[in-house]
Coordinates of C-alpha atoms in Angstrom, one line a residue:
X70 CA 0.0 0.0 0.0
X71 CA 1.8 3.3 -1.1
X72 CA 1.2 6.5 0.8
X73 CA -1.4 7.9 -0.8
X74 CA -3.8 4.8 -0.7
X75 CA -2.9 5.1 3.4
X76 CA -4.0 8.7 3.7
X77 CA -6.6 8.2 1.6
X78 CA -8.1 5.5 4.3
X79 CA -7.3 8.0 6.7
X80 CA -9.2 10.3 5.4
X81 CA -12.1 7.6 5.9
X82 CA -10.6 7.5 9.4
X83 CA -11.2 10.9 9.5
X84 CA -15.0 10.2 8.5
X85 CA -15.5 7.1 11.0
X86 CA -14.1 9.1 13.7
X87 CA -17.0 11.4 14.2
X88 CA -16.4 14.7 12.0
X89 CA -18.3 12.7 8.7
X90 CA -22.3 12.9 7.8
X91 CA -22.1 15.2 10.5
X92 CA -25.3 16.9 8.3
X93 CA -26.9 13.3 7.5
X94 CA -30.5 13.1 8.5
X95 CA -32.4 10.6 11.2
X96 CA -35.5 11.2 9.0
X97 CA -35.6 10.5 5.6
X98 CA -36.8 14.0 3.8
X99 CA -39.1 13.8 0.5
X100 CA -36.8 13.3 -3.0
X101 CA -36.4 16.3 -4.4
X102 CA -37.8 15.8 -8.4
X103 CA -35.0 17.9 -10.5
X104 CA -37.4 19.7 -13.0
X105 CA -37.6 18.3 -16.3
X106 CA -37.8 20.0 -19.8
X107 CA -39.1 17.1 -22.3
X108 CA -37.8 17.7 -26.0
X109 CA -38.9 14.4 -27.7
X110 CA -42.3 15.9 -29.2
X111 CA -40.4 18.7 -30.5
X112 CA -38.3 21.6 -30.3
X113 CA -39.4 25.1 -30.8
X114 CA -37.2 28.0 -30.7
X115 CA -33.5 27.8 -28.5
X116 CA -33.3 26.0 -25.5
X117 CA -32.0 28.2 -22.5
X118 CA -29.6 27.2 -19.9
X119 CA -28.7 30.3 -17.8
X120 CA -25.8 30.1 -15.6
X121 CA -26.5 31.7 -12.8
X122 CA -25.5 32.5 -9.2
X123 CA -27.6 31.4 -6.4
X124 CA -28.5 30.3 -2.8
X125 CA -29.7 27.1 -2.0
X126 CA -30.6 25.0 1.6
X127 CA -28.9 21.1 0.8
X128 CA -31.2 20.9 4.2
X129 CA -29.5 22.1 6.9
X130 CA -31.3 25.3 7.6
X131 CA -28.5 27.6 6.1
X132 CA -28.3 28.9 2.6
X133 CA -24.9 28.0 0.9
X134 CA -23.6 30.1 -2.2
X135 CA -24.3 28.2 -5.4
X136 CA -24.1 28.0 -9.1
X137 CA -27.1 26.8 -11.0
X138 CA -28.9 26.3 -14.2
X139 CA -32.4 27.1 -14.7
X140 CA -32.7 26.4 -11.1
X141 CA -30.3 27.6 -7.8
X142 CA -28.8 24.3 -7.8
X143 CA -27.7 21.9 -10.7
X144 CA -29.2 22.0 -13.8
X145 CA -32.4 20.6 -15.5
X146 CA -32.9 16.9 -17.0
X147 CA -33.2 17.5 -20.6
X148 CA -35.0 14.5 -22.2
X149 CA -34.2 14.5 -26.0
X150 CA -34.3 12.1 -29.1
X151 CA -31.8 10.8 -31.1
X152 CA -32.3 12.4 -34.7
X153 CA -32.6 15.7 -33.0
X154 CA -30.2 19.0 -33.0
X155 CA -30.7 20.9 -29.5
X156 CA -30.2 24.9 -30.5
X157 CA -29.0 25.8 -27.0
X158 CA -28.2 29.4 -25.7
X159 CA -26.0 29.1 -22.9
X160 CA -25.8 31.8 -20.8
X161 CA -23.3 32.9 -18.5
X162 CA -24.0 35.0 -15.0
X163 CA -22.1 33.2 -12.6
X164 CA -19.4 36.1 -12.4
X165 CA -16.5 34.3 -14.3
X166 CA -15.5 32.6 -17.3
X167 CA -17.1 28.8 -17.6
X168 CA -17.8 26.2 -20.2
X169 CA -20.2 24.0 -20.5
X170 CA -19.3 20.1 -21.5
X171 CA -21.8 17.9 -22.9
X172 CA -20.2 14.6 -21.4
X173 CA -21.2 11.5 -23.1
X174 CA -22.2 13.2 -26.4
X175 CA -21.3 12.1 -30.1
X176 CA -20.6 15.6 -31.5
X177 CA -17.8 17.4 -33.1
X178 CA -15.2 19.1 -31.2
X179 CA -15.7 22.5 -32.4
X180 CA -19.8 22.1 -29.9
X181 CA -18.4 19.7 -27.0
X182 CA -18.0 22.6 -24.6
X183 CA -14.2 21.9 -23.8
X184 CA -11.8 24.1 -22.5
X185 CA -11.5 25.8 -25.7
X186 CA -15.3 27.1 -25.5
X187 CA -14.6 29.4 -22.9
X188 CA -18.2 31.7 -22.0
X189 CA -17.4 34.7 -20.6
X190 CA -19.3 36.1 -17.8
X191 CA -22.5 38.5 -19.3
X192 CA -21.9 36.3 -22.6
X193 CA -24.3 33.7 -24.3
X194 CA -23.1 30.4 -25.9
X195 CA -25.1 29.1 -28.9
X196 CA -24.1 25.8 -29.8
X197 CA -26.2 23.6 -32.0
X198 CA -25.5 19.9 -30.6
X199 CA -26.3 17.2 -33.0
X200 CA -27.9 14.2 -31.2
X201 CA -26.8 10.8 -33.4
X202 CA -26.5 8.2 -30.6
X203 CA -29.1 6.3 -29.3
X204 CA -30.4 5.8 -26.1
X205 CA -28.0 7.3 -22.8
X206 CA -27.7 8.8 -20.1
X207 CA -25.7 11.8 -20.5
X208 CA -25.0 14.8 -18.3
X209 CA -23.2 18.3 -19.0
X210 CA -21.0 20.4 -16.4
X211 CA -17.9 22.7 -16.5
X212 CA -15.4 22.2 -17.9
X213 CA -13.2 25.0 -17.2
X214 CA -9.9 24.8 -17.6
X215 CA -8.1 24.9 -13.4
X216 CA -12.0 25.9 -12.7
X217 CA -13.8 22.8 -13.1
X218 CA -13.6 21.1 -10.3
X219 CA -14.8 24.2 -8.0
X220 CA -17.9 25.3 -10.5
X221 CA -19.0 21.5 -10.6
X222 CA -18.9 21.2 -7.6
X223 CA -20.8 24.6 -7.0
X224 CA -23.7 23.5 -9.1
X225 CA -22.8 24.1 -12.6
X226 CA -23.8 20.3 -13.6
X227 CA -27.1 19.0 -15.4
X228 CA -28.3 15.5 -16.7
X229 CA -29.0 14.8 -21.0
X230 CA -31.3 11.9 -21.3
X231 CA -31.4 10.6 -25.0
X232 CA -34.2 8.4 -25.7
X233 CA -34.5 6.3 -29.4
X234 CA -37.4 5.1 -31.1
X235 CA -36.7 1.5 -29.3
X236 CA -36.3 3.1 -25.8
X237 CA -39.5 5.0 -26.4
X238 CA -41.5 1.5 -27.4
X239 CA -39.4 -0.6 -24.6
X240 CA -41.7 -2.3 -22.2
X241 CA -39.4 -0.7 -19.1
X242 CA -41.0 2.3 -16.6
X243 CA -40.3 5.7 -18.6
X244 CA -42.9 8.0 -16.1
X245 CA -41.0 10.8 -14.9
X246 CA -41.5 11.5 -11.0
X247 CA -43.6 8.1 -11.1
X248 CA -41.7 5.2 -11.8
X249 CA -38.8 6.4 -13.4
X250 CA -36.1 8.7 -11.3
X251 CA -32.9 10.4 -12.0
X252 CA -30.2 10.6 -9.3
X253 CA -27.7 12.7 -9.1
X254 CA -25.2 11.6 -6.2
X255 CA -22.6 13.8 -4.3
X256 CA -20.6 14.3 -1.5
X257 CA -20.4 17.5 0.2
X258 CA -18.1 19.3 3.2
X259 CA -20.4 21.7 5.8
X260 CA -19.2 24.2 7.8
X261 CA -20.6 24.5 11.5
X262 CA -22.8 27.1 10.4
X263 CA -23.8 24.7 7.8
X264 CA -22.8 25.8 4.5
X265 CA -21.5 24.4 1.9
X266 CA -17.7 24.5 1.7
X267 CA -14.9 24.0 -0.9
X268 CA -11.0 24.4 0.1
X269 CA -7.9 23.3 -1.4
X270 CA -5.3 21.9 0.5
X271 CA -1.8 19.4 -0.7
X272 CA -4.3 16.6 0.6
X273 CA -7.0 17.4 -1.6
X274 CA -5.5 18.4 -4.6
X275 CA -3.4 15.1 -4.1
X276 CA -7.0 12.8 -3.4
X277 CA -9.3 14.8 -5.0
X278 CA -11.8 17.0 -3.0
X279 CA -14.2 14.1 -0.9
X280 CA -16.5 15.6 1.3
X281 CA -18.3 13.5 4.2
X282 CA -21.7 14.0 3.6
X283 CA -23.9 12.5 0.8
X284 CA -26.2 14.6 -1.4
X285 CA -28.9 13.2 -3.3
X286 CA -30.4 15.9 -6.0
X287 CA -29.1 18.8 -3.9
X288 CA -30.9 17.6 -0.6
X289 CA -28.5 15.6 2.5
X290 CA -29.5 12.1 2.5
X291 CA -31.2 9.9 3.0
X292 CA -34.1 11.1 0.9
X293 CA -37.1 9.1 0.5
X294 CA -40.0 8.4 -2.5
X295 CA -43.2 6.8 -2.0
X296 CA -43.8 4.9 -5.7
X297 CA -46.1 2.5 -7.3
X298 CA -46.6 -1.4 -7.0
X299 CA -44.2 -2.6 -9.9
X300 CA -41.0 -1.9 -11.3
X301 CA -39.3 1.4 -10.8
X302 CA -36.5 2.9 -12.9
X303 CA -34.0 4.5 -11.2
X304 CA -31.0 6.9 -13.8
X305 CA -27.9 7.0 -11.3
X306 CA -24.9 9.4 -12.0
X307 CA -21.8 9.9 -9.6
X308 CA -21.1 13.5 -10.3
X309 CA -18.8 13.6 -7.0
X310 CA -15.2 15.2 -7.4
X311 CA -13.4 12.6 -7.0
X312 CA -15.3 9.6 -4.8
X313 CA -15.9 6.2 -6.0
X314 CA -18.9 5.2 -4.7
X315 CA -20.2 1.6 -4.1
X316 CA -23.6 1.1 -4.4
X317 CA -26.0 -1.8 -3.1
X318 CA -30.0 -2.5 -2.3
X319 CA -30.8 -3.1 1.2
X320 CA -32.8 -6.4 0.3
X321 CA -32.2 -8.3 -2.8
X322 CA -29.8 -8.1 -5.7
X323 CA -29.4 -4.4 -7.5
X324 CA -30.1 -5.0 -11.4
X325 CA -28.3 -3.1 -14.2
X326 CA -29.9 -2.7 -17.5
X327 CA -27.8 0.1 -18.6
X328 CA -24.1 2.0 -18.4
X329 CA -23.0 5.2 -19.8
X330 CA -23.4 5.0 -23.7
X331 CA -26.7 2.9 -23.4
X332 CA -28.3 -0.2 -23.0
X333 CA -26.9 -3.6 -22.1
X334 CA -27.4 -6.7 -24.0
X335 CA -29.7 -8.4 -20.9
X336 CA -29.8 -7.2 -17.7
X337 CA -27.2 -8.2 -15.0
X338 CA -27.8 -8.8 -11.1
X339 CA -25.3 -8.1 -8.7
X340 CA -24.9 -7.8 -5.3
X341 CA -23.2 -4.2 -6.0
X342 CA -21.6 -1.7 -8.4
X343 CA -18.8 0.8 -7.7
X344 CA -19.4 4.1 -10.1
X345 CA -16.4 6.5 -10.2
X346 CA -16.7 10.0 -10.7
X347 CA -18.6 10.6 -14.0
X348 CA -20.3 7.1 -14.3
X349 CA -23.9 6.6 -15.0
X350 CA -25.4 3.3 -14.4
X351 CA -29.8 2.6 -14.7
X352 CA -31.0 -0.2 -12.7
X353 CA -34.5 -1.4 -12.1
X354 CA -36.0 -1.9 -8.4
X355 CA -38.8 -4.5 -8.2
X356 CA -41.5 -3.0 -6.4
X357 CA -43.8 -5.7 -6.4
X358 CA -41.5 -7.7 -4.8
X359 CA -41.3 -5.6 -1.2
X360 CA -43.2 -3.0 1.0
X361 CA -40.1 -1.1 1.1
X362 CA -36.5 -0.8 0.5
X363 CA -33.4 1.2 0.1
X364 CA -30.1 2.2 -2.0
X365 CA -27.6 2.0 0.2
X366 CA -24.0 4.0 -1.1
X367 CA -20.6 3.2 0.8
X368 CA -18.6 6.3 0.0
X369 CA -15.7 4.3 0.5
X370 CA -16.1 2.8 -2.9
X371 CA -16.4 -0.6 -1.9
X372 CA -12.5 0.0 -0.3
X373 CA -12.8 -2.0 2.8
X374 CA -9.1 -3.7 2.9
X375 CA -7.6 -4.3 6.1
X376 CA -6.2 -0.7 6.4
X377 CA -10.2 0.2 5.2
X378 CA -11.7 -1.6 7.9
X379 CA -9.1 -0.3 10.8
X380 CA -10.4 3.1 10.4
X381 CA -14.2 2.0 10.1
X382 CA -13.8 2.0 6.1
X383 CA -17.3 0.7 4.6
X384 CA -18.7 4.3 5.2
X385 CA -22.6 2.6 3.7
X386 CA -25.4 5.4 4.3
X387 CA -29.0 5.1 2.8
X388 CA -29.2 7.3 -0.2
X389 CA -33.4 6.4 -1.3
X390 CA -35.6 5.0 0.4
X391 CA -38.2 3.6 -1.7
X392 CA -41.7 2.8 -0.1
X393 CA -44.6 1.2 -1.9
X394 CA -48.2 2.8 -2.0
X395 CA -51.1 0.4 -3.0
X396 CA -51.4 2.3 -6.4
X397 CA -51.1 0.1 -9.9
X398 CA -47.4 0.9 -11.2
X399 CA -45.9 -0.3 -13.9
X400 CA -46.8 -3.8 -14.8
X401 CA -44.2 -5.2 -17.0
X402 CA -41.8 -8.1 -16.0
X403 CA -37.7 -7.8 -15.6
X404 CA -36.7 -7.5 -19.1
X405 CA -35.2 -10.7 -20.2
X406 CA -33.1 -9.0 -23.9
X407 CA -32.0 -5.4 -23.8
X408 CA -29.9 -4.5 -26.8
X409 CA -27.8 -6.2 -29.6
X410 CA -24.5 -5.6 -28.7
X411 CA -21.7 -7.7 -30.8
X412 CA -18.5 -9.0 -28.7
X413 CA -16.2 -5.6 -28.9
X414 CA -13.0 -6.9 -31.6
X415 CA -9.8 -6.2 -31.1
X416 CA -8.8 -6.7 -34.7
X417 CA -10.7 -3.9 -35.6
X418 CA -8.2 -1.6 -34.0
X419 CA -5.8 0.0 -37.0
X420 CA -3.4 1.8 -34.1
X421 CA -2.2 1.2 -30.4
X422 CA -1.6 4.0 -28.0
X423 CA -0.6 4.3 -24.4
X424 CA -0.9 6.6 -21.7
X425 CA 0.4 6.8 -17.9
X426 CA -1.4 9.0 -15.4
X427 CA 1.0 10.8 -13.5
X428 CA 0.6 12.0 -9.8
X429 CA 3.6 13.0 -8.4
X430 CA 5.6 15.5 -10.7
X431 CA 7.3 16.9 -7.7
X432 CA 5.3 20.0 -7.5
X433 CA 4.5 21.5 -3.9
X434 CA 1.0 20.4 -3.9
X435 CA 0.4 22.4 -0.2
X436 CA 2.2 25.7 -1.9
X437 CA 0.1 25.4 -5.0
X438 CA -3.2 25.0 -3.0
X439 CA -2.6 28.1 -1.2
X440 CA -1.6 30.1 -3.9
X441 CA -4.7 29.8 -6.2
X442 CA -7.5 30.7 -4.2
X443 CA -9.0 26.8 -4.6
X444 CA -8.2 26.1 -8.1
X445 CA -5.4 24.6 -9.4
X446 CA -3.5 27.5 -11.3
X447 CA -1.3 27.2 -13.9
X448 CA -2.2 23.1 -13.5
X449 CA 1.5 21.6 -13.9
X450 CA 1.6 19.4 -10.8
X451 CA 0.0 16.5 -12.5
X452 CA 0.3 15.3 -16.2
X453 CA 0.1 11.9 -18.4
X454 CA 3.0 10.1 -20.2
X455 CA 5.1 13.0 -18.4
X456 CA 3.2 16.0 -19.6
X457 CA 0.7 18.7 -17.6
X458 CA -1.8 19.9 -19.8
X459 CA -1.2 22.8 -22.2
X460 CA -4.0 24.5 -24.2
X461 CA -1.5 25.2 -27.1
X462 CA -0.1 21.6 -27.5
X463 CA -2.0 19.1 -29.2
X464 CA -0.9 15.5 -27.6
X465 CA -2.2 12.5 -30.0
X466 CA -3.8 12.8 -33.8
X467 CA -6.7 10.8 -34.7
X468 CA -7.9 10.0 -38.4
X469 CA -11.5 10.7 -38.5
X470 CA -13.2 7.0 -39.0
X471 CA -10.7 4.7 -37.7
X472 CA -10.7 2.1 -34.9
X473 CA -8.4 2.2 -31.8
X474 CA -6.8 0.6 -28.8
X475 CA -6.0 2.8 -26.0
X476 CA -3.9 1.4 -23.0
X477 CA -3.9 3.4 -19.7
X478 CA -2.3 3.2 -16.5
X479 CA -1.3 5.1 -13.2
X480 CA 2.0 5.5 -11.0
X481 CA -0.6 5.6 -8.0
X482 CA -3.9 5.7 -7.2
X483 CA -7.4 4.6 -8.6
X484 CA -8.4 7.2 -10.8
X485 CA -11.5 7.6 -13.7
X486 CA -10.4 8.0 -17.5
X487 CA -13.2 9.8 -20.0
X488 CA -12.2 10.4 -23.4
X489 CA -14.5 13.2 -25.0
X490 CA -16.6 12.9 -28.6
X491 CA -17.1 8.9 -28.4
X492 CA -18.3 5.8 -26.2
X493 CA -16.2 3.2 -26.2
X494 CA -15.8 -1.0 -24.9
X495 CA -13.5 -2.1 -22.4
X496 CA -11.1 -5.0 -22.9
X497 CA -9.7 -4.9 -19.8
X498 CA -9.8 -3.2 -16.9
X499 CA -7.1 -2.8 -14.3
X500 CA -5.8 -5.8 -16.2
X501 CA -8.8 -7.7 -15.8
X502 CA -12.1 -8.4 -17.2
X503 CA -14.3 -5.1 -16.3
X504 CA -17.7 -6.1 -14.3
X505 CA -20.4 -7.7 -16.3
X506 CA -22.6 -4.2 -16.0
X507 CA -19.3 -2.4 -17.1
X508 CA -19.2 -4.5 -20.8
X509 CA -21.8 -2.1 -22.4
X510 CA -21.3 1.0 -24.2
X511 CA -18.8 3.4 -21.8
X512 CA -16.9 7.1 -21.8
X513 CA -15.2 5.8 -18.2
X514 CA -13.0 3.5 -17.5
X515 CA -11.4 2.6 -14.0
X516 CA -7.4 3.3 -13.9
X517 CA -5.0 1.8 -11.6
X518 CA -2.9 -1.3 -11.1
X519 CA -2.3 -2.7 -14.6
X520 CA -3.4 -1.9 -17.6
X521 CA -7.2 -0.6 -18.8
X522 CA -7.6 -1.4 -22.5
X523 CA -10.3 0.1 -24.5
X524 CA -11.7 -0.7 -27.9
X525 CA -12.7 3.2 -29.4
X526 CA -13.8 4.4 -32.9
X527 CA -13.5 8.4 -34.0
X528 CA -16.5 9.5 -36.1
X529 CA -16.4 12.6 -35.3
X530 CA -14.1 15.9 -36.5
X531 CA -12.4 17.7 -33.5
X532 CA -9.7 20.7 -35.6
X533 CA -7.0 22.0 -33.4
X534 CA -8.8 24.9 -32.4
X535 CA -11.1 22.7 -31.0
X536 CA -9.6 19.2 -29.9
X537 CA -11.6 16.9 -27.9
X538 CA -10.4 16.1 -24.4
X539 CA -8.8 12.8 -22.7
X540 CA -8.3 12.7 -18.9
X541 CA -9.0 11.5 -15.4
X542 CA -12.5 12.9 -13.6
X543 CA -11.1 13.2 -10.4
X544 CA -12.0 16.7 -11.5
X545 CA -8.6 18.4 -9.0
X546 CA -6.5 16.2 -11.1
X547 CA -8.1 17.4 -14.3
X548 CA -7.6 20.8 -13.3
X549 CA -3.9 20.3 -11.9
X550 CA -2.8 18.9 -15.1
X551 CA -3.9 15.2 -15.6
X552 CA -5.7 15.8 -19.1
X553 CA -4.3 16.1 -23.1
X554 CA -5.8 17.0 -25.8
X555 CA -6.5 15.1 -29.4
X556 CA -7.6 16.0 -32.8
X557 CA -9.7 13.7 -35.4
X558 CA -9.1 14.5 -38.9

């Protein structure tokens, strides 16, 4: 166990010890619905997102200073069809410069809402975003360069839900509020007043910023949802800074019948799944089955080791409680087939590249933290294959239309690899098989010990002035340098 893997169990120590979901609640508080804006019937005129500042009560009786869109906290589900192009205004009052990512999305570099589409504050962003894949769960946050980790964290983050002309006609709960629910899980630091906090330190810029209590749609946990007799959907994304998170049901198995790009081939029961940062995951909960239950989240990430355990490591916490009314619900079975997907081929793969996340480039992590004001600067103290990120150097060159194997790998730590303007399949992950429910359609891999292989095709154009994105989502190592940039020509 290297040092950082000790402190980072120490930092769960910390948790155990008495300082962690310090905010958590006794009583279980209604979910809070994030309002919707449905697209599929049609669009008319340009969708607005305004990015705004804002103050908003996670539930501890205090107002905390927040960014939002459309609302004081996060941003709206957007539920769209594939075929579509979304004419979005983006606008910016949050009192800097942002971007605005659309994470998950087929789309050319030149509308992905990298660091190169900077939004200056007072200014309006007008982007229109091709929708060509079929049915995901997507989401869209900042994606500012040395800023992203703080405005995500602040609230600039919203979910992109594409549906297909097969997801439409599947037999599955699609009722929004009813029996179908997005959830959008973080961890969040309080001061004693109560508010929500952000500050960088060495420690954190090193582990990524992990606060101790859990959020669930912008309200403290647990939250609960009274829902109909039969099956219940439930859209899960980790949008946490840099926390895995394990997730489980409190009775019975938890069943996965999608990932990020879309659906599986069948669905797949588990007793858990660990999500990193920037993983989206939709089970099903049978209602029918039980009066009640729960979705438990260990925001330890399912690390429970023997250091783990010393300091009280499997950190579990009811995120949803789910409780069943005697109202008809959705009356479909378990889906037995899902999607077609065709074994992912290796030999379809034209080039080979690798890349090694770097962590320790000798930078003075503690004198780097105090010197930007809680963002990461001029972010050299990370980098991968031995270089921080620079906006003016482009790192690998893609042909447009060809078929690649990426290999990645860390000197230390777990850490969360998204490559921007594709999904991709994994071949191996952390030199093994990936989980059954992790062989679909991804943009995340898991990074650590041994090699992650993935199996990725580039359909779409990204010029140098506006190259997609490769990097790990432990968003402080983002920011800090852990990130290159590509072009597909």
């Amino acid at each position: 166990m290297d040092r950082r893997a000790f402190l980072k169990l120490g930092g769960a120590g910390a948790i155990a010890a008495g300082t962690g979901y310090a905010w958590g609640q006794s009583a279980a508080r209604q979910l809070p619905l994030i309002p919707m804006t449905d697209l599929t019937a049609g669009i008319e005129g340009r969708i607005a997102l305004n990015l705004q500042s804002a103050q908003h009560d996670f539930g501890t009786g205090a107002s905390s200073a927040t960014f939002g869109i459309n609302n004081s906290y996060l941003g709206p589900v957007l539920r769209v069809k594939q075929g579509q192009v979304l004419p979005f205004d983006v606008m910016n009052s949050i009192g800097d410069v942002t971007t605005i990512h659309w994470h998950g999305l087929h789309i050319p570099g030149d509308v992905d809402g990298g660091p190169h589409q900077e939004i200056e504050d007072g200014a309006t962003w007008s982007p229109d975003v091709p929708i060509v894949q079929g049915a995901s769960m997507n989401w869209f946050h900042s994606h500012m360069h040395g800023k992203t980790a703080q405005q995500t964290y602040t609230g600039l983050a919203g979910v992109l839900l594409i549906e297909d002309e097969g997801s439409l006609a599947a037999d599955l709960p699609k009722t929004y509020g009813v029996d179908d629910f997005t959830l959008v899980l973080q961890d969040k630091m309080f001061d004693a007043s109560g508010r929500m906090s952000y500050s960088l330190t060495g420690d954190t810029i090193e582990e990524g910023f992990q606060g101790d209590t859990l959020v669930v749609n912008g309200a403290i946990a647990p939250v609960a949802q009274d829902v109909p007799t039969g099956l219940v959907r439930l859209r899960l994304l980790n949008a946490c800074n840099a926390r895995f998170l394990e997730l489980s049901m409190a009775t019975g198995p938890i069943t996965v019948i999608a990932s990020d790009g879309g659906f599986l081939s069948s669905p797949v029961e588990v007793e858990s799944i660990v999500m990193s940062p920037g993983e989206r995951y939709e089970i099903l909960v049978d209602m029918a089955a039980v009066e009640s239950n729960a979705l438990t989240v260990n925001l330890n990430g399912g690390d429970v080791g023997f250091f783990a355990s010393l300091f009280g490591g499997n950190q579990s916490t009811v995120a949803l409680h789910l409780n069943r009314t005697a109202q008809a619900g959705f009356t479909g079975a378990m889906p037995n087939r899902l999607a077609v997907l065709e074994p992912p081929k290796r030999s379809e793969a034209t080039v080979t590249r690798s890349f090694q996340l770097d962590m320790d480039l000798g930078a003075d992590l503690t004198a780097l933290a105090l010197a930007w004001d809680n963002v990461c600067g001029d972010a050299g103290a990370m980098a991968i294959n031995g270089q921080p990120m620079k906006m003016d150097r482009i790192d690998e060159k893609v042909t447009k239309g060809t078929t690649e194997i990426w290999r990645i790998t860390a000197d230390e730590q777990q850490h969360p690899f998204h490559v921007h303007g594709c999904s991709f399949r994994i071949l191996q992950q952390e030199g093994g098989a990936a989980p059954a429910y992790a062989q679909g359609w991804k943009d995340m891999v898991h990074v650590g010990e041994g090699w992650s292989e993935i199996l990725v095709r580039f359909d779409h154009a990204a010029p140098a002035d506006a190259p997609f994105m490769y990097h790990c989502h432990i968003l402080e190592h983002e920011d800090c340098g852990m990130m290159g940039q590509f072009t597909v020509t």
